[in-house]
Coordinates of C-alpha atoms in Angstrom, one line a residue:
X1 CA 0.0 0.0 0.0
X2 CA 2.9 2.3 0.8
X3 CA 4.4 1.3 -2.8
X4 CA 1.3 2.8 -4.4
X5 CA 1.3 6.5 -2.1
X6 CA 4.5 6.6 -3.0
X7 CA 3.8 6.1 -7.0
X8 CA 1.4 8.4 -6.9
X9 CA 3.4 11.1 -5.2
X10 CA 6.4 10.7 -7.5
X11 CA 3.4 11.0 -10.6
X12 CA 2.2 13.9 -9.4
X13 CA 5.4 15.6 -8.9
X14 CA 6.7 14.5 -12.5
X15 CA 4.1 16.2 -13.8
X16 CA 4.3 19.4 -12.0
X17 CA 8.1 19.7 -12.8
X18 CA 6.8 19.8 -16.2
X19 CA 4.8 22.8 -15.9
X20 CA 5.6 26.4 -15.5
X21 CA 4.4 29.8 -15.1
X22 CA 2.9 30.9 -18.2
X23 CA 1.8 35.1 -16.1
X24 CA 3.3 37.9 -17.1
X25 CA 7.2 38.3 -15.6
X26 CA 6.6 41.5 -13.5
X27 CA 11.0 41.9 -13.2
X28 CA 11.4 42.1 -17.1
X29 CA 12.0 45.8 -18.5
X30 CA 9.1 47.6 -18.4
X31 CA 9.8 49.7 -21.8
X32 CA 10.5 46.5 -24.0
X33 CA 6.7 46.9 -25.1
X34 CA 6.5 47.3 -28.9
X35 CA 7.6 51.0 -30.9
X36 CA 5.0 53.1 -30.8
X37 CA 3.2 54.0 -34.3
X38 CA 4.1 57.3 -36.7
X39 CA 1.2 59.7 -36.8
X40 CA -0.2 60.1 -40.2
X41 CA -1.4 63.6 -41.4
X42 CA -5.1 64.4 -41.2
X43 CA -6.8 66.8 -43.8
X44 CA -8.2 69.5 -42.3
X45 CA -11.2 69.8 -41.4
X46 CA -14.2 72.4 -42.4
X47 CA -16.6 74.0 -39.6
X48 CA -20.0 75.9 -40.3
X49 CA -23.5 76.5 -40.2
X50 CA -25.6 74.0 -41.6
X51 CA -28.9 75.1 -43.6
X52 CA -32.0 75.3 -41.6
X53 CA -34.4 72.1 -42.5
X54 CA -36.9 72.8 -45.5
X55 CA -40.7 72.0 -45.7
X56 CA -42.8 72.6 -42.7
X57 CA -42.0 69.1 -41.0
X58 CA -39.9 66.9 -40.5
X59 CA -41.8 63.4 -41.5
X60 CA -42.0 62.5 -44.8
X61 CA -45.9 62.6 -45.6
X62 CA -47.6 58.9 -45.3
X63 CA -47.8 56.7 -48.3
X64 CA -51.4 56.8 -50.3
X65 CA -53.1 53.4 -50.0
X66 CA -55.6 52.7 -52.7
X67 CA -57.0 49.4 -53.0
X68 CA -58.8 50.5 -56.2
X69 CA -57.3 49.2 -59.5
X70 CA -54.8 50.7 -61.9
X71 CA -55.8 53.4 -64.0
X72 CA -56.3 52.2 -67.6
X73 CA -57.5 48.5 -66.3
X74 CA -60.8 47.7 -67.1
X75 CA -61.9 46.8 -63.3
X76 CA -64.9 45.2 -63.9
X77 CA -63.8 43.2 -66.5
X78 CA -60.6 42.1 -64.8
X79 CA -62.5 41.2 -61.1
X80 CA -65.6 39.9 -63.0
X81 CA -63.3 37.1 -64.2
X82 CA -60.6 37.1 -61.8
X83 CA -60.4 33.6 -59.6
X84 CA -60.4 33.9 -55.7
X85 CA -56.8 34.1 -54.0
X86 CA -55.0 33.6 -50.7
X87 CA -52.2 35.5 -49.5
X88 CA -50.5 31.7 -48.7
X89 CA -51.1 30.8 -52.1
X90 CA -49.5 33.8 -53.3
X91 CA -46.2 33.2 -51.1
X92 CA -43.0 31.8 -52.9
X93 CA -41.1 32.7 -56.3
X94 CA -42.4 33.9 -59.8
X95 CA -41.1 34.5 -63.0
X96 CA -42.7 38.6 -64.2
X97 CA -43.2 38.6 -68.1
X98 CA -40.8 35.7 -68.7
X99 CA -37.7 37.8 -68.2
X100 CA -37.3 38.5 -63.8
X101 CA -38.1 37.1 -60.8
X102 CA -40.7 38.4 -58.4
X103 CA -40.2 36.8 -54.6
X104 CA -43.1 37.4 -51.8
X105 CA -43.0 36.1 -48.5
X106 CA -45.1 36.5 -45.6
X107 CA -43.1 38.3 -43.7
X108 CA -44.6 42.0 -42.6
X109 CA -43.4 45.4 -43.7
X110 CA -45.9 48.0 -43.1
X111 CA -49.3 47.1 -43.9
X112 CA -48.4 44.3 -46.2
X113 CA -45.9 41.3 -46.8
X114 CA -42.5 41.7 -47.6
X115 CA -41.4 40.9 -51.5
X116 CA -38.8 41.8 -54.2
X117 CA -37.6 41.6 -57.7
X118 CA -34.5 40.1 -59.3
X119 CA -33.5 41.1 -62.8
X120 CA -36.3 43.2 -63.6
X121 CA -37.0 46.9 -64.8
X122 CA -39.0 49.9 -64.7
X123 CA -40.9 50.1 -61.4
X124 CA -40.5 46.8 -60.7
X125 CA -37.1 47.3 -59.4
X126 CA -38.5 49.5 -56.9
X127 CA -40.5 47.0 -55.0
X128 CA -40.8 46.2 -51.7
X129 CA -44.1 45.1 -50.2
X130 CA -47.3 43.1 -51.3
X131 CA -50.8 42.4 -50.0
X132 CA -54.6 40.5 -50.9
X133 CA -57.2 43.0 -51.4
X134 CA -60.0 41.1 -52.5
X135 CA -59.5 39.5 -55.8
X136 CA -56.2 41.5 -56.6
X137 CA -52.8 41.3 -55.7
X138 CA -50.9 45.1 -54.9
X139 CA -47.7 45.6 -55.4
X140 CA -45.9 48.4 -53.6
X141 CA -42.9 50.1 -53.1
X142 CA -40.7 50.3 -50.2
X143 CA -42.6 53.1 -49.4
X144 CA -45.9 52.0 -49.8
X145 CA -47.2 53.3 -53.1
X146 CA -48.9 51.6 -55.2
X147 CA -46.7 50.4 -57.8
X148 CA -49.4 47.5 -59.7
X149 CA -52.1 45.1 -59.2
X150 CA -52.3 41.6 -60.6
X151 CA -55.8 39.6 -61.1
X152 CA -55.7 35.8 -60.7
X153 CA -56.6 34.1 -64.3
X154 CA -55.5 30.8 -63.9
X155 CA -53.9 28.2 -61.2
X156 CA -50.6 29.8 -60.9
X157 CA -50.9 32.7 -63.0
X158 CA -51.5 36.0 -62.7
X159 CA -52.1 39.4 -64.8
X160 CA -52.4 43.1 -64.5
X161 CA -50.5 46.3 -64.9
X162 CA -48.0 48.9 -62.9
X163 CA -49.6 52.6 -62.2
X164 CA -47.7 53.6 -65.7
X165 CA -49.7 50.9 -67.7
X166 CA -46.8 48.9 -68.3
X167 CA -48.1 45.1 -68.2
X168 CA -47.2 42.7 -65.8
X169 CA -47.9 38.5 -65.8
X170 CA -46.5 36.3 -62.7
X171 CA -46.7 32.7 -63.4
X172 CA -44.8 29.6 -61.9

């Protein structure tokens, strides 16, 4: 039994011989630190009085919401035939007039779903948000104007027009 202690002791010592004290050596010189850096010149800089603020608030004014369709579109006509939608159904990617991509989620921003466009141009580019009104799809900007509205003619497809009459068709 004493044969073991004594193992163990002799172990344990071994392996402390081996170690060594890795803090910071407080008798080294002090000024053996690294060389400090070279200052670099600095332009000089301008002072003055800014401009006082222009318009008679400081908020931008609040987006217009319509829900009405695009000017041009023939309303009736369009939401006589158009199918019923679901803003789930509508979530997920499209391909806009063959040539860009047109992404809606269902995450918020503002009063409507986040979205976007890839590759596309015109006004297109510009958009940021969607939302169901009744049988019509909005798209909006990142503002949250109007930019289009889309009609649901078939099982994944979709047609209508932006504000400038420029046409638009999502399908899958």
């Amino acid at each position: 039994m004493q044969l073991r202690y004594a193992m163990t002791g002799l172990v344990v010592v071994l392996s402390l011989a081996g170690c060594q004290r890795t803090a910071y050596d407080y008798s080294s010189n002090a000024s053996a630190g690294p060389a400090p850096l070279t200052a670099q010149p600095v332009p000089s800089v301008q002072g003055g009085q800014l401009p006082p603020p222009t318009g008679s608030s400081q908020f931008p004014a609040a987006p217009t919401t319509t829900t009405t369709p695009m000017p041009g579109a023939q309303p009736g006509a369009m939401a006589a035939n158009a199918l019923d939608i679901t803003k789930e159904s509508m979530v997920g990617s499209w391909r806009v007039n063959g040539s860009c991509d047109m992404f809606l989620t269902l995450t918020n921003l503002g009063s409507g779903s986040r979205g976007g466009t890839r590759g596309c141009v015109g006004e297109l580019t510009a958009m940021g948000s969607w939302e169901v009104a009744g049988k019509q799809v909005l798209l909006k900007d990142r503002s949250g104007n109007q930019l289009g509205s889309v009609y649901k003619t078939a099982d994944n497809r979709f047609e209508g027009q932006t504000s400038t009459g420029q046409s638009i068709s999502l399908s899958r």
